[in-house]
Amino acid sequence: MAEKAAEFNPEVFKKTSDEKMSARLKMWLEMCAHCGLCADTCHYYLANEQDPKMMPAYKAKKVLDAIKKKGKIDEATLNSLYETVYGECTMCRRCTMFCPFGIDVASIISMARGLCVSQGKVPENLVKVIENYFAHGNQMALTQEDWIETLKWMEEELQEELPGATIPIDKKGANLLYTVNAREPKFYPMDIAHAVRVFHIAGEDWTMSSKGWDDTNLAMFAGDLKSAAYVSQLVRDAAEELEVKRVAITE
Amino acid sequence: MNLYELLRGPLLWLSFGVFLGGMVVRLALFVATSRKKDKPIYRFWSWKWLWLSIVHWIVPVNVTAKKNPIVTIVGFLFHICLLVTPLFLLAHGVLWYESWEISWWSLSEKVADYMTLVAIGCGLFFLVRRMVAPHVRVITTAADYVLLAVTLAPFVTGYLAYHQYFDYYTVMILHMIFGELMLVVIPFTKLSHFLMFFVSRAVTGMEFGRRDAPSW
Ligand code: HEM
Ligand code: SF4
Ligand code: SF4
């Protein structure tokens, strides 16, 4: 995995882990019975010929071991932690459903991703994408013109097949605000047309927004909760400004 | 004061104190920290999901019971014997009565004897499983072995004492030491799960529940 140059800093590591250590995370890290019942519930474990190192509690233990050293870890340990938390868990929470205590390994991994961020260890593409949210309000760095143009284009295409079908933009007080993954306007605009078709035929009172329309939140994947809050707020702001009743997100 | 009296008196008080006090502190710390750092718990509080989550795991009606019936059965037998035997043992009841003049129902000596063997047997199952199953071995630390030993030791020594194998007085002293040791380590180790189980199940049950997803 490509990554930003590391800025290894034990004090920051310790400070970040103290900050991020919530009551639940602490409880989970301490209480795991090491019973192994979560092993064969993880797709990484199953897809890697039942490699014990892919079992959820092992990954959580790796995080705990790193935190216990209070930041006094070496580069190799940090690198191996980085590989585990980015490369060996999709934070799907399936293991949680099978753990007798309901230990949320995904939250532990997310926290450790945040620890890696504090050391400048983030996959390079993810850094770029997070910057895009701040600069353009969406992960693909689409400008507002591009976005509106794509919607207009889809509307025209659709009207050939379904006369009267429209894509309402910034309609106040609609029942539903439909948000999409920014990859759709960028690479698969037809996906938007499919949804419009459904809304049109169902007679839904809906709208799309000229801003705050990207419902992905890749900052969350980086355990970068401050940025993640900013990204979620974009959609929330749009919904509040348009006074819609609900927000629907793309599949 | 001889060793027996010491273990029967002040040290027993001390170990009950550490056990109860330790758990109260743990709970208090959880509440205090969570109010600041785990706000979703309170924001999405739901008695319904809290109880459903606990009930489905305190009786084995869940995905893991179906997927791993053997570990589930052994685990339940282990824990039932672990909790019921010491609380309802006639000999323990006599001690409570001597000290406080309180008494409650007790197991017949024969049943208690069998339950002790079941607890030890299930413990050995977990020991062997820990040593041979790669996915359990990989997460096993020295503490796991020590805690399993600390949990089983009161049962082994209790069994030996009841049957008067070896020197009764020595075995009984060991039994008391191990029993008190187990109480003392509970708040500071993974054995705290006897209480945190409920907390963890509750918060996870509500976290899944707020998305209408059962956590069992
Ligand atoms: C003081 C009381 C308790 C003690 C001393 C105790 C002790 C233990 C020990 C030693 C293990 C680890 C077994 C191994 O090495 O694999 C264990 C596992 C476990 N305990 Fe407890 N336990 C207690 C109470 C409870 C309670 C009240 C619950 C839940 C209602 C519980 C749920 C579990 C579960 C789910 C596991 C892991 C699953 C398994 O391996 O069966 N325990 N306990
Ligand atoms: S949350 Fe992570 S560890 Fe747990 S099952 Fe999903 S991928 Fe595996
Ligand atoms: S099932 Fe839960 S308690 Fe058991 S090893 Fe996995 S995370 Fe730990």
Short mmCIF file of C-alpha atoms and ligand atoms in Angstrom, two decimals:
data_model
loop_
_atom_site.label_atom_id
_atom_site.label_comp_id
_atom_site.label_asym_id
_atom_site.label_seq_id
_atom_site.Cartn_x
_atom_site.Cartn_y
_atom_site.Cartn_z
CA MET A 1 0.00 0.00 0.00
CA ALA A 2 1.25 3.46 -0.83
CA GLU A 3 1.40 5.72 2.14
CA LYS A 4 2.46 9.16 3.19
CA ALA A 5 5.95 9.48 4.64
CA ALA A 6 5.87 8.48 8.31
CA GLU A 7 6.33 11.12 10.98
CA PHE A 8 6.95 8.68 13.81
CA ASN A 9 6.26 10.40 17.10
CA PRO A 10 5.77 8.38 20.30
CA GLU A 11 4.35 11.29 22.32
CA VAL A 12 1.69 12.01 19.73
CA PHE A 13 0.91 8.30 19.56
CA LYS A 14 0.39 8.16 23.32
CA LYS A 15 -1.62 11.38 23.41
CA THR A 16 -3.85 10.25 20.56
CA SER A 17 -4.50 6.86 22.09
CA ASP A 18 -5.40 8.48 25.44
CA GLU A 19 -7.78 10.84 23.67
CA LYS A 20 -9.40 8.11 21.63
CA MET A 21 -9.66 5.58 24.46
CA SER A 22 -13.36 5.64 25.23
CA ALA A 23 -15.00 3.68 28.04
CA ARG A 24 -16.25 1.08 25.59
CA LEU A 25 -12.94 0.57 23.81
CA LYS A 26 -11.13 0.19 27.13
CA MET A 27 -13.70 -2.32 28.36
CA TRP A 28 -13.51 -4.36 25.16
CA LEU A 29 -9.74 -4.40 25.03
CA GLU A 30 -9.59 -5.58 28.65
CA MET A 31 -12.45 -8.06 28.78
CA CYS A 32 -11.88 -10.24 25.70
CA ALA A 33 -11.94 -13.80 27.06
CA HIS A 34 -9.60 -14.96 24.28
CA CYS A 35 -12.13 -17.68 23.58
CA GLY A 36 -11.63 -17.71 19.82
CA LEU A 37 -15.33 -17.92 18.97
CA CYS A 38 -15.03 -15.00 16.56
CA ALA A 39 -12.36 -16.65 14.37
CA ASP A 40 -14.39 -18.25 11.61
CA THR A 41 -16.84 -15.37 11.37
CA CYS A 42 -14.31 -13.10 9.65
CA HIS A 43 -14.01 -13.21 5.87
CA TYR A 44 -10.26 -12.49 6.08
CA TYR A 45 -9.79 -15.58 8.24
CA LEU A 46 -11.88 -17.74 5.94
CA ALA A 47 -10.37 -16.41 2.73
CA ASN A 48 -6.79 -16.91 3.97
CA GLU A 49 -7.00 -20.63 4.68
CA GLN A 50 -7.93 -20.01 8.31
CA ASP A 51 -4.73 -18.11 9.03
CA PRO A 52 -4.93 -17.61 12.84
CA LYS A 53 -3.42 -14.14 12.45
CA MET A 54 -6.55 -13.08 10.58
CA MET A 55 -8.91 -13.85 13.44
CA PRO A 56 -10.61 -10.72 14.84
CA ALA A 57 -9.44 -10.95 18.46
CA TYR A 58 -5.84 -11.29 17.27
CA LYS A 59 -6.11 -8.03 15.36
CA ALA A 60 -7.64 -6.35 18.39
CA LYS A 61 -4.87 -7.74 20.57
CA LYS A 62 -2.30 -6.28 18.22
CA VAL A 63 -3.83 -2.86 18.80
CA LEU A 64 -3.87 -3.40 22.56
CA ASP A 65 -0.22 -4.51 22.57
CA ALA A 66 0.78 -1.35 20.70
CA ILE A 67 -1.19 0.91 23.03
CA LYS A 68 0.19 -0.79 26.15
CA LYS A 69 3.69 0.25 25.13
CA LYS A 70 2.56 3.87 25.52
CA GLY A 71 3.98 4.93 22.19
CA LYS A 72 7.35 3.29 22.80
CA ILE A 73 7.03 1.16 19.71
CA ASP A 74 9.43 0.81 16.81
CA GLU A 75 8.81 1.47 13.13
CA ALA A 76 8.42 -2.21 12.35
CA THR A 77 5.64 -2.58 14.93
CA LEU A 78 3.90 0.51 13.63
CA ASN A 79 4.19 -0.74 10.05
CA SER A 80 2.77 -4.10 10.98
CA LEU A 81 -0.08 -2.43 12.89
CA TYR A 82 -0.73 -0.27 9.84
CA GLU A 83 -0.90 -3.30 7.55
CA THR A 84 -3.33 -5.01 9.91
CA VAL A 85 -5.74 -2.16 10.47
CA TYR A 86 -5.86 -1.06 6.84
CA GLY A 87 -5.31 -4.34 5.07
CA GLU A 88 -6.94 -7.02 7.19
CA CYS A 89 -10.28 -5.64 8.39
CA THR A 90 -13.14 -4.01 6.52
CA MET A 91 -14.79 -2.97 9.83
CA CYS A 92 -17.90 -4.94 8.88
CA ARG A 93 -18.79 -5.91 12.47
CA ARG A 94 -19.71 -9.47 11.61
CA CYS A 95 -17.43 -10.80 14.35
CA THR A 96 -19.27 -8.62 16.86
CA MET A 97 -22.48 -10.44 16.10
CA PHE A 98 -20.85 -13.75 17.04
CA CYS A 99 -18.87 -12.62 20.08
CA PRO A 100 -20.57 -13.66 23.35
CA PHE A 101 -19.68 -10.25 24.81
CA GLY A 102 -20.48 -8.31 21.65
CA ILE A 103 -16.95 -6.90 21.47
CA ASP A 104 -16.79 -4.38 18.64
CA VAL A 105 -13.50 -5.17 16.92
CA ALA A 106 -14.36 -2.74 14.14
CA SER A 107 -14.31 0.21 16.56
CA ILE A 108 -10.97 -0.95 17.88
CA ILE A 109 -9.59 -1.09 14.33
CA SER A 110 -11.06 2.32 13.53
CA MET A 111 -9.38 3.76 16.60
CA ALA A 112 -6.07 2.24 15.55
CA ARG A 113 -6.44 3.72 12.07
CA GLY A 114 -6.71 7.07 13.80
CA LEU A 115 -3.50 6.22 15.66
CA CYS A 116 -1.80 5.53 12.34
CA VAL A 117 -3.10 8.85 11.00
CA SER A 118 -1.45 10.55 13.99
CA GLN A 119 1.84 9.04 12.81
CA GLY A 120 1.30 10.21 9.25
CA LYS A 121 0.53 6.68 8.16
CA VAL A 122 -2.48 6.82 5.88
CA PRO A 123 -2.90 5.30 2.43
CA GLU A 124 -1.93 8.06 0.01
CA ASN A 125 -5.17 7.95 -1.98
CA LEU A 126 -7.20 8.30 1.17
CA VAL A 127 -5.34 11.50 2.09
CA LYS A 128 -6.10 12.98 -1.31
CA VAL A 129 -9.74 12.01 -1.09
CA ILE A 130 -10.14 13.59 2.35
CA GLU A 131 -8.60 16.80 1.02
CA ASN A 132 -11.16 16.71 -1.79
CA TYR A 133 -14.01 16.81 0.70
CA PHE A 134 -12.63 19.99 2.21
CA ALA A 135 -11.88 21.64 -1.12
CA HIS A 136 -14.90 20.54 -3.17
CA GLY A 137 -17.39 18.97 -0.76
CA ASN A 138 -17.08 15.57 -2.43
CA GLN A 139 -14.43 12.87 -2.66
CA MET A 140 -14.01 13.04 -6.45
CA ALA A 141 -13.24 16.77 -6.56
CA LEU A 142 -16.18 17.43 -8.87
CA THR A 143 -17.02 21.10 -9.27
CA GLN A 144 -20.57 22.28 -8.76
CA GLU A 145 -20.88 22.95 -12.51
CA ASP A 146 -19.79 19.40 -13.34
CA TRP A 147 -22.33 18.06 -10.91
CA ILE A 148 -25.27 20.11 -12.15
CA GLU A 149 -24.30 19.43 -15.75
CA THR A 150 -24.26 15.70 -15.11
CA LEU A 151 -27.72 15.85 -13.59
CA LYS A 152 -29.05 17.89 -16.55
CA TRP A 153 -27.50 15.45 -18.99
CA MET A 154 -29.07 12.48 -17.20
CA GLU A 155 -32.40 14.26 -17.15
CA GLU A 156 -32.30 14.78 -20.92
CA GLU A 157 -31.31 11.16 -21.58
CA LEU A 158 -34.11 9.93 -19.38
CA GLN A 159 -36.76 12.15 -20.92
CA GLU A 160 -36.32 10.33 -24.25
CA GLU A 161 -37.49 7.19 -22.54
CA LEU A 162 -39.76 8.65 -19.85
CA PRO A 163 -41.28 11.94 -21.00
CA GLY A 164 -41.90 14.20 -18.03
CA ALA A 165 -39.20 12.69 -15.82
CA THR A 166 -37.22 15.42 -14.10
CA ILE A 167 -34.39 15.72 -11.62
CA PRO A 168 -35.49 18.40 -9.17
CA ILE A 169 -32.52 20.34 -7.81
CA ASP A 170 -32.70 22.24 -4.50
CA LYS A 171 -36.45 21.82 -4.20
CA LYS A 172 -37.43 23.09 -0.75
CA GLY A 173 -39.59 21.01 1.58
CA ALA A 174 -39.42 17.82 -0.47
CA ASN A 175 -40.09 14.53 1.29
CA LEU A 176 -36.77 13.02 0.26
CA LEU A 177 -33.26 14.28 -0.41
CA TYR A 178 -31.44 11.77 -2.59
CA THR A 179 -27.66 11.68 -2.13
CA VAL A 180 -25.13 9.66 -4.11
CA ASN A 181 -21.62 8.30 -4.08
CA ALA A 182 -19.40 10.84 -5.89
CA ARG A 183 -18.12 8.01 -8.08
CA GLU A 184 -21.55 7.91 -9.72
CA PRO A 185 -21.48 11.33 -11.41
CA LYS A 186 -17.78 10.81 -12.13
CA PHE A 187 -17.83 7.29 -13.60
CA TYR A 188 -21.33 5.79 -13.62
CA PRO A 189 -23.89 8.56 -14.25
CA MET A 190 -26.39 5.95 -15.48
CA ASP A 191 -26.71 4.78 -11.87
CA ILE A 192 -28.28 8.12 -11.04
CA ALA A 193 -30.69 7.75 -13.96
CA HIS A 194 -31.79 4.36 -12.62
CA ALA A 195 -32.74 5.89 -9.28
CA VAL A 196 -34.54 8.78 -10.98
CA ARG A 197 -36.58 6.27 -12.95
CA VAL A 198 -37.73 4.64 -9.72
CA PHE A 199 -38.59 7.97 -8.08
CA HIS A 200 -40.48 9.13 -11.16
CA ILE A 201 -42.55 6.00 -11.51
CA ALA A 202 -43.23 5.83 -7.77
CA GLY A 203 -44.39 9.47 -7.88
CA GLU A 204 -41.98 10.39 -5.06
CA ASP A 205 -41.70 13.97 -3.85
CA TRP A 206 -37.93 14.24 -3.95
CA THR A 207 -34.96 16.43 -4.71
CA MET A 208 -31.24 16.45 -5.18
CA SER A 209 -28.98 19.10 -3.76
CA SER A 210 -26.48 21.33 -5.52
CA LYS A 211 -24.12 20.88 -2.52
CA GLY A 212 -23.71 18.33 0.24
CA TRP A 213 -24.78 15.58 -2.17
CA ASP A 214 -21.92 13.08 -1.67
CA ASP A 215 -22.96 10.56 0.98
CA THR A 216 -19.64 8.72 1.18
CA ASN A 217 -17.42 9.40 4.16
CA LEU A 218 -13.94 8.14 3.57
CA ALA A 219 -12.55 10.16 6.47
CA MET A 220 -14.41 7.69 8.65
CA PHE A 221 -12.44 4.87 7.06
CA ALA A 222 -9.26 6.59 8.19
CA GLY A 223 -10.50 6.79 11.78
CA ASP A 224 -10.10 10.55 11.29
CA LEU A 225 -13.19 11.49 13.23
CA LYS A 226 -12.81 15.26 13.05
CA SER A 227 -12.79 15.22 9.26
CA ALA A 228 -15.51 12.58 9.28
CA ALA A 229 -17.75 14.88 11.30
CA TYR A 230 -17.11 17.68 8.80
CA VAL A 231 -18.06 15.43 5.89
CA SER A 232 -21.30 14.22 7.52
CA GLN A 233 -22.18 17.78 8.37
CA LEU A 234 -22.15 18.71 4.65
CA VAL A 235 -25.10 16.41 3.96
CA ARG A 236 -26.85 17.40 7.16
CA ASP A 237 -26.54 21.08 6.29
CA ALA A 238 -28.00 20.45 2.83
CA ALA A 239 -30.92 18.54 4.33
CA GLU A 240 -31.64 21.27 6.84
CA GLU A 241 -31.36 24.05 4.31
CA LEU A 242 -33.76 22.30 1.95
CA GLU A 243 -36.06 21.37 4.84
CA VAL A 244 -36.51 17.82 3.60
CA LYS A 245 -38.07 15.12 5.77
CA ARG A 246 -35.58 12.36 5.01
CA VAL A 247 -32.24 11.74 3.43
CA ALA A 248 -31.91 8.70 1.19
CA ILE A 249 -28.47 7.37 0.36
CA THR A 250 -27.47 5.52 -2.74
CA GLU A 251 -27.09 1.77 -2.63
CA MET B 1 -4.14 -15.83 65.27
CA ASN B 2 -3.16 -18.88 63.24
CA LEU B 3 -3.14 -19.09 59.47
CA TYR B 4 -6.62 -20.57 59.32
CA GLU B 5 -8.10 -17.79 61.43
CA LEU B 6 -6.27 -15.18 59.39
CA LEU B 7 -7.71 -16.55 56.14
CA ARG B 8 -11.14 -17.05 57.67
CA GLY B 9 -11.20 -13.55 59.18
CA PRO B 10 -9.28 -10.46 58.04
CA LEU B 11 -8.07 -11.79 54.71
CA LEU B 12 -11.53 -12.96 53.76
CA TRP B 13 -12.86 -9.50 54.55
CA LEU B 14 -10.04 -7.98 52.57
CA SER B 15 -10.66 -10.14 49.52
CA PHE B 16 -14.41 -9.53 49.53
CA GLY B 17 -13.63 -5.84 49.92
CA VAL B 18 -11.20 -5.74 47.01
CA PHE B 19 -13.59 -7.76 44.87
CA LEU B 20 -16.68 -5.65 45.56
CA GLY B 21 -14.84 -2.32 45.79
CA GLY B 22 -12.86 -3.07 42.64
CA MET B 23 -15.98 -3.84 40.64
CA VAL B 24 -17.79 -0.75 41.92
CA VAL B 25 -14.82 1.40 40.88
CA ARG B 26 -14.74 -0.23 37.45
CA LEU B 27 -18.42 0.44 36.90
CA ALA B 28 -18.09 4.00 38.16
CA LEU B 29 -15.13 4.64 35.85
CA PHE B 30 -17.09 3.24 32.94
CA VAL B 31 -20.03 5.52 33.63
CA ALA B 32 -17.85 8.59 34.19
CA THR B 33 -15.74 8.10 31.06
CA SER B 34 -18.63 7.05 28.88
CA ARG B 35 -20.61 10.18 29.70
CA LYS B 36 -17.84 12.16 28.05
CA LYS B 37 -16.52 9.83 25.40
CA ASP B 38 -19.32 7.41 24.52
CA LYS B 39 -22.27 9.70 24.07
CA PRO B 40 -24.06 7.46 21.52
CA ILE B 41 -24.83 5.04 24.37
CA TYR B 42 -27.02 7.60 26.07
CA ARG B 43 -28.31 9.20 22.93
CA PHE B 44 -29.63 5.90 21.59
CA TRP B 45 -30.54 4.34 24.93
CA SER B 46 -33.13 1.60 24.53
CA TRP B 47 -34.28 -0.75 27.28
CA LYS B 48 -35.75 -3.05 24.67
CA TRP B 49 -32.47 -3.66 22.83
CA LEU B 50 -30.56 -3.74 26.09
CA TRP B 51 -32.60 -6.62 27.48
CA LEU B 52 -32.93 -8.49 24.23
CA SER B 53 -29.16 -8.42 23.80
CA ILE B 54 -28.49 -9.73 27.33
CA VAL B 55 -31.21 -12.37 27.28
CA HIS B 56 -30.15 -13.89 23.96
CA TRP B 57 -26.66 -14.55 25.29
CA ILE B 58 -27.33 -15.42 28.92
CA VAL B 59 -29.44 -18.25 27.57
CA PRO B 60 -27.89 -19.73 24.44
CA VAL B 61 -30.31 -18.53 21.79
CA ASN B 62 -27.89 -16.97 19.36
CA VAL B 63 -25.80 -17.45 16.24
CA THR B 64 -22.77 -18.72 18.13
CA ALA B 65 -24.74 -21.38 20.00
CA LYS B 66 -25.78 -22.70 16.59
CA LYS B 67 -22.37 -22.39 15.01
CA ASN B 68 -20.35 -23.73 17.96
CA PRO B 69 -22.67 -25.99 19.97
CA ILE B 70 -19.90 -27.90 21.73
CA VAL B 71 -18.02 -24.87 23.05
CA THR B 72 -21.35 -23.35 24.02
CA ILE B 73 -22.50 -26.40 26.00
CA VAL B 74 -19.16 -26.83 27.75
CA GLY B 75 -19.02 -23.09 28.41
CA PHE B 76 -22.47 -23.08 29.96
CA LEU B 77 -21.82 -26.15 32.11
CA PHE B 78 -18.52 -24.60 33.20
CA HIS B 79 -20.09 -21.32 34.23
CA ILE B 80 -23.15 -22.83 35.90
CA CYS B 81 -20.95 -25.03 38.07
CA LEU B 82 -18.54 -22.15 38.63
CA LEU B 83 -21.23 -19.90 40.03
CA VAL B 84 -23.70 -22.31 41.62
CA THR B 85 -21.34 -24.66 43.46
CA PRO B 86 -19.57 -22.15 45.72
CA LEU B 87 -22.76 -20.19 46.44
CA PHE B 88 -24.89 -23.21 47.36
CA LEU B 89 -22.33 -25.52 48.89
CA LEU B 90 -23.53 -26.76 52.29
CA ALA B 91 -20.10 -26.28 53.88
CA HIS B 92 -20.02 -22.64 52.68
CA GLY B 93 -23.56 -22.13 53.96
CA VAL B 94 -22.47 -23.28 57.40
CA LEU B 95 -19.72 -20.65 57.39
CA TRP B 96 -22.16 -17.90 56.45
CA TYR B 97 -24.45 -19.04 59.22
CA GLU B 98 -21.63 -19.09 61.76
CA SER B 99 -20.66 -15.53 60.87
CA TRP B 100 -23.96 -13.84 60.14
CA GLU B 101 -26.69 -16.26 61.13
CA ILE B 102 -28.02 -16.17 57.60
CA SER B 103 -28.76 -19.24 55.60
CA TRP B 104 -30.23 -20.26 52.31
CA TRP B 105 -30.92 -23.30 50.22
CA SER B 106 -27.99 -25.62 49.61
CA LEU B 107 -27.03 -28.40 47.23
CA SER B 108 -26.84 -31.97 48.38
CA GLU B 109 -23.22 -32.92 48.98
CA LYS B 110 -23.32 -35.52 46.25
CA VAL B 111 -24.59 -33.08 43.62
CA ALA B 112 -22.04 -30.49 44.68
CA ASP B 113 -19.34 -33.10 44.36
CA TYR B 114 -20.36 -33.92 40.79
CA MET B 115 -20.68 -30.27 39.87
CA THR B 116 -17.15 -29.68 41.10
CA LEU B 117 -15.92 -32.43 38.82
CA VAL B 118 -17.88 -30.97 35.91
CA ALA B 119 -16.34 -27.55 36.50
CA ILE B 120 -12.86 -29.07 36.54
CA GLY B 121 -13.59 -31.22 33.49
CA CYS B 122 -14.88 -28.26 31.47
CA GLY B 123 -11.90 -26.21 32.61
CA LEU B 124 -9.57 -28.92 31.32
CA PHE B 125 -11.46 -28.89 28.03
CA PHE B 126 -10.77 -25.16 27.73
CA LEU B 127 -7.14 -25.72 28.69
CA VAL B 128 -6.62 -28.35 26.00
CA ARG B 129 -8.53 -26.31 23.44
CA ARG B 130 -6.32 -23.34 24.22
CA MET B 131 -3.19 -25.40 23.68
CA VAL B 132 -4.19 -27.20 20.49
CA ALA B 133 -6.57 -25.00 18.49
CA PRO B 134 -4.43 -22.60 16.40
CA HIS B 135 -7.03 -19.82 16.38
CA VAL B 136 -7.21 -19.88 20.19
CA ARG B 137 -3.49 -20.35 20.74
CA VAL B 138 -2.68 -17.29 18.66
CA ILE B 139 -4.50 -14.97 21.09
CA THR B 140 -3.47 -16.79 24.27
CA THR B 141 -1.28 -14.99 26.77
CA ALA B 142 0.32 -16.28 29.96
CA ALA B 143 -2.46 -14.50 31.85
CA ASP B 144 -5.03 -16.76 30.19
CA TYR B 145 -3.37 -19.87 31.62
CA VAL B 146 -2.84 -18.28 35.01
CA LEU B 147 -6.47 -17.16 35.22
CA LEU B 148 -7.78 -20.55 34.18
CA ALA B 149 -5.59 -22.07 36.91
CA VAL B 150 -6.73 -19.49 39.46
CA THR B 151 -10.35 -20.26 38.54
CA LEU B 152 -9.91 -24.02 38.79
CA ALA B 153 -7.65 -24.15 41.85
CA PRO B 154 -10.43 -23.54 44.42
CA PHE B 155 -12.40 -26.39 42.84
CA VAL B 156 -9.50 -28.82 42.78
CA THR B 157 -8.50 -28.06 46.36
CA GLY B 158 -12.13 -28.04 47.47
CA TYR B 159 -12.59 -31.49 45.97
CA LEU B 160 -9.43 -32.78 47.64
CA ALA B 161 -10.47 -31.29 50.97
CA TYR B 162 -13.97 -32.79 50.87
CA HIS B 163 -12.58 -36.21 50.16
CA GLN B 164 -9.78 -35.66 52.67
CA TYR B 165 -7.04 -36.59 50.25
CA PHE B 166 -3.60 -35.47 51.45
CA ASP B 167 -3.26 -33.48 54.62
CA TYR B 168 -6.67 -31.95 55.31
CA TYR B 169 -5.41 -28.82 57.05
CA THR B 170 -2.88 -27.96 54.35
CA VAL B 171 -5.34 -28.58 51.54
CA MET B 172 -7.96 -26.46 53.29
CA ILE B 173 -5.50 -23.59 53.74
CA LEU B 174 -4.64 -23.80 50.03
CA HIS B 175 -8.34 -23.87 49.17
CA MET B 176 -8.91 -20.66 51.11
CA ILE B 177 -5.86 -18.97 49.60
CA PHE B 178 -6.91 -19.83 46.05
CA GLY B 179 -10.53 -18.89 46.64
CA GLU B 180 -9.56 -15.50 48.01
CA LEU B 181 -6.96 -15.02 45.30
CA MET B 182 -9.62 -15.59 42.67
CA LEU B 183 -11.90 -12.98 44.21
CA VAL B 184 -9.07 -10.46 44.37
CA VAL B 185 -7.93 -10.82 40.77
CA ILE B 186 -11.42 -10.60 39.25
CA PRO B 187 -11.69 -6.78 39.06
CA PHE B 188 -8.22 -6.40 37.53
CA THR B 189 -8.37 -9.05 34.83
CA LYS B 190 -10.55 -10.42 32.06
CA LEU B 191 -12.48 -12.26 34.78
CA SER B 192 -14.23 -8.92 35.37
CA HIS B 193 -16.37 -10.14 32.47
CA PHE B 194 -18.72 -11.65 35.05
CA LEU B 195 -20.09 -8.10 35.40
CA MET B 196 -18.82 -6.33 32.27
CA PHE B 197 -20.62 -8.98 30.22
CA PHE B 198 -23.85 -7.18 31.04
CA VAL B 199 -22.45 -3.74 30.26
CA SER B 200 -20.90 -4.80 26.99
CA ARG B 201 -23.94 -6.74 25.82
CA ALA B 202 -26.11 -3.77 26.67
CA VAL B 203 -24.10 -1.20 24.73
CA THR B 204 -23.60 -3.44 21.72
CA GLY B 205 -27.25 -4.51 21.75
CA MET B 206 -28.33 -0.88 21.63
CA GLU B 207 -25.72 0.06 19.03
CA PHE B 208 -26.96 -2.68 16.68
CA GLY B 209 -30.54 -2.08 17.73
CA ARG B 210 -30.59 1.55 16.69
CA ARG B 211 -30.16 0.24 13.17
CA ASP B 212 -32.85 -2.36 13.83
CA ALA B 213 -30.24 -5.09 13.62
CA PRO B 214 -30.23 -7.83 16.26
CA SER B 215 -26.80 -8.63 17.74
CA TRP B 216 -27.51 -12.33 18.15
C1 HEM C 1 -16.91 -15.00 38.83
C2 HEM C 1 -17.49 -15.51 37.83
C3 HEM C 1 -16.80 -16.00 36.58
C4 HEM C 1 -15.56 -16.56 36.42
C5 HEM C 1 -14.51 -16.84 37.47
C6 HEM C 1 -15.40 -16.86 35.02
C7 HEM C 1 -14.28 -17.45 34.46
C8 HEM C 1 -14.09 -17.65 33.12
C9 HEM C 1 -12.90 -18.19 32.54
C10 HEM C 1 -11.68 -18.66 33.27
C11 HEM C 1 -13.08 -18.20 31.18
C12 HEM C 1 -12.08 -18.61 30.12
C13 HEM C 1 -12.17 -20.00 29.67
C14 HEM C 1 -11.03 -20.26 28.73
O1 HEM C 1 -9.87 -20.23 29.19
O2 HEM C 1 -11.27 -20.46 27.53
C15 HEM C 1 -14.37 -17.67 30.91
C16 HEM C 1 -14.92 -17.51 29.66
C17 HEM C 1 -16.15 -16.97 29.41
N1 HEM C 1 -17.05 -16.49 30.36
FE1 HEM C 1 -16.81 -16.48 32.34
N2 HEM C 1 -16.54 -16.47 34.35
C18 HEM C 1 -17.41 -15.92 35.28
C19 HEM C 1 -18.66 -15.42 35.05
C20 HEM C 1 -19.23 -15.26 33.80
C21 HEM C 1 -20.54 -14.72 33.55
C22 HEM C 1 -21.52 -14.22 34.62
C23 HEM C 1 -20.71 -14.76 32.20
C24 HEM C 1 -21.87 -14.34 31.36
C25 HEM C 1 -23.09 -14.34 31.74
C26 HEM C 1 -19.51 -15.31 31.60
C27 HEM C 1 -19.31 -15.51 30.26
C28 HEM C 1 -18.18 -16.05 29.68
C29 HEM C 1 -17.99 -16.24 28.29
C30 HEM C 1 -19.01 -15.89 27.23
C31 HEM C 1 -16.72 -16.80 28.11
C32 HEM C 1 -16.05 -17.14 26.80
C33 HEM C 1 -16.69 -18.26 26.09
C34 HEM C 1 -16.19 -19.57 26.46
O3 HEM C 1 -14.97 -19.86 26.30
O4 HEM C 1 -17.03 -20.37 26.89
N3 HEM C 1 -18.63 -15.61 32.60
N4 HEM C 1 -14.97 -17.34 32.11
S1 SF4 C 2 -15.06 -6.31 11.61
FE1 SF4 C 2 -13.01 -6.79 10.80
S2 SF4 C 2 -12.30 -8.49 12.06
FE2 SF4 C 2 -14.53 -8.37 12.38
S3 SF4 C 2 -15.38 -9.81 10.86
FE3 SF4 C 2 -15.35 -7.76 9.89
S4 SF4 C 2 -13.40 -7.71 8.78
FE4 SF4 C 2 -13.25 -9.41 10.24
S1 SF4 C 3 -15.39 -13.97 20.48
FE1 SF4 C 3 -15.21 -12.04 21.62
S2 SF4 C 3 -14.36 -12.62 23.61
FE2 SF4 C 3 -14.03 -14.34 22.23
S3 SF4 C 3 -11.97 -14.01 21.40
FE3 SF4 C 3 -13.41 -13.09 19.96
S4 SF4 C 3 -13.53 -10.94 20.60
FE4 SF4 C 3 -12.63 -12.06 22.33
#
